XYZ file of C-alpha atoms in Angstrom:
140
model
C -15.621 13.958 29.431
C -17.098 12.096 32.346
C -19.955 9.658 32.408
C -22.718 10.381 34.885
C -25.033 7.860 36.423
C -27.222 8.492 39.402
C -30.288 7.436 41.316
C -32.628 9.921 42.934
C -35.300 9.095 45.480
C -37.792 11.792 46.458
C -40.998 11.888 48.436
C -43.853 14.384 48.433
C -46.300 14.501 51.333
C -49.478 16.590 51.366
C -51.481 16.739 54.578
C -55.258 16.783 54.574
C -57.023 20.142 54.639
C -60.461 21.712 54.359
C -61.573 24.803 52.507
C -63.641 27.563 54.075
C -65.761 30.426 52.780
C -67.779 28.590 50.120
C -70.451 27.005 52.302
C -71.659 23.681 50.921
C -69.068 23.864 48.131
C -66.144 23.709 50.576
C -63.873 20.758 49.867
C -62.266 18.332 52.286
C -59.070 17.023 50.692
C -57.506 13.825 52.005
C -53.812 13.447 52.759
C -51.656 11.980 50.005
C -48.095 10.986 49.324
C -46.060 10.198 46.265
C -42.666 8.581 45.852
C -40.354 8.968 42.890
C -37.384 6.781 41.984
C -35.523 8.099 38.983
C -32.306 7.006 37.292
C -30.061 9.193 35.136
C -27.299 8.117 32.798
C -25.343 10.021 30.176
C -22.309 12.211 29.519
C -21.315 15.377 31.318
C -18.493 17.425 29.885
C -16.862 20.538 31.202
C -13.911 22.833 31.016
C -12.276 25.243 33.474
C -10.563 28.548 32.935
C -8.202 30.065 35.491
C -8.809 33.754 36.073
C -6.919 36.271 38.226
C -9.217 35.985 41.237
C -10.862 32.597 40.719
C -11.907 29.889 38.321
C -14.673 29.813 35.685
C -16.256 26.465 34.787
C -18.646 25.534 31.967
C -20.549 22.236 32.201
C -22.801 20.603 29.596
C -24.820 17.436 30.154
C -27.271 15.264 28.231
C -28.917 12.545 30.306
C -31.479 9.839 29.714
C -33.845 9.655 32.698
C -36.170 6.842 33.651
C -38.944 7.159 36.262
C -39.799 3.831 37.896
C -43.010 4.997 39.614
C -45.355 6.022 36.822
C -48.537 5.490 38.841
C -51.410 7.921 39.123
C -50.845 11.058 41.198
C -54.431 11.948 41.992
C -56.013 14.059 44.733
C -59.115 12.730 46.533
C -61.681 15.163 47.934
C -65.304 15.396 49.037
C -67.730 18.239 49.594
C -68.007 19.412 53.197
C -71.822 19.501 52.956
C -72.023 15.971 54.328
C -72.247 13.951 51.134
C -70.591 10.586 51.600
C -69.195 10.283 48.106
C -65.726 11.462 47.213
C -64.041 12.051 43.881
C -60.490 11.891 42.597
C -58.883 14.437 40.308
C -55.982 13.084 38.315
C -52.868 15.202 38.137
C -50.370 15.413 35.325
C -49.110 12.178 33.880
C -45.438 12.011 32.998
C -43.643 9.656 30.640
C -41.363 7.065 32.170
C -38.491 8.116 29.880
C -37.203 11.611 29.173
C -34.109 13.521 28.154
C -32.515 16.025 30.546
C -30.037 18.531 29.146
C -28.307 21.315 31.039
C -25.763 24.089 30.624
C -24.160 25.465 33.794
C -21.692 28.313 34.186
C -20.107 28.848 37.574
C -17.436 31.114 38.966
C -15.499 29.987 42.022
C -14.207 33.078 43.773
C -13.148 31.433 47.050
C -12.085 27.910 47.929
C -15.560 26.977 49.176
C -17.853 29.536 47.456
C -19.103 30.025 43.923
C -21.892 31.708 42.029
C -23.669 29.943 39.191
C -26.288 30.180 36.474
C -27.881 27.095 34.939
C -30.422 26.412 32.204
C -32.025 22.955 32.055
C -34.471 21.337 29.644
C -36.494 18.179 30.317
C -38.267 16.713 27.294
C -40.407 13.649 26.632
C -43.126 12.776 24.164
C -45.814 14.152 26.540
C -44.143 17.157 28.167
C -41.512 19.840 27.911
C -40.061 21.650 30.914
C -37.558 24.487 31.225
C -35.823 25.832 34.292
C -33.331 28.563 35.061
C -31.441 28.606 38.345
C -29.042 31.224 39.662
C -27.455 31.190 43.044
C -24.637 31.240 45.489
C -23.174 27.927 46.701
C -21.226 27.518 49.901
C -19.561 24.132 50.296
C -18.750 23.098 53.834
């Protein structure tokens, strides 16, 4: 069993844009950005099995996550018809604390290459998210 702790910093940038084709109902959306700083802590366990041509690994993790930037993630827009007023539409609001669990199975068939499949669940009091990832990893 190994203990996992990590910090993740991410940024999202959306440039401004304008809609076309709806006449006076076209929207002009202003540029926006959002920063996320998230910490993770919790156990990750795994086991490996040697096979004839490679190695199979199973990993399980259960992490507590905390988001430090819980501010509003709204989008501001105005109608292109020349009205001076703008309005803001709020986006989803996420809890500061959540639980992240994952199960990953990967097969290393060369020293620097493996294929994997992973299922992850993120849960809080306000939301529930699932993801499935499959892929090929090349480590260089």
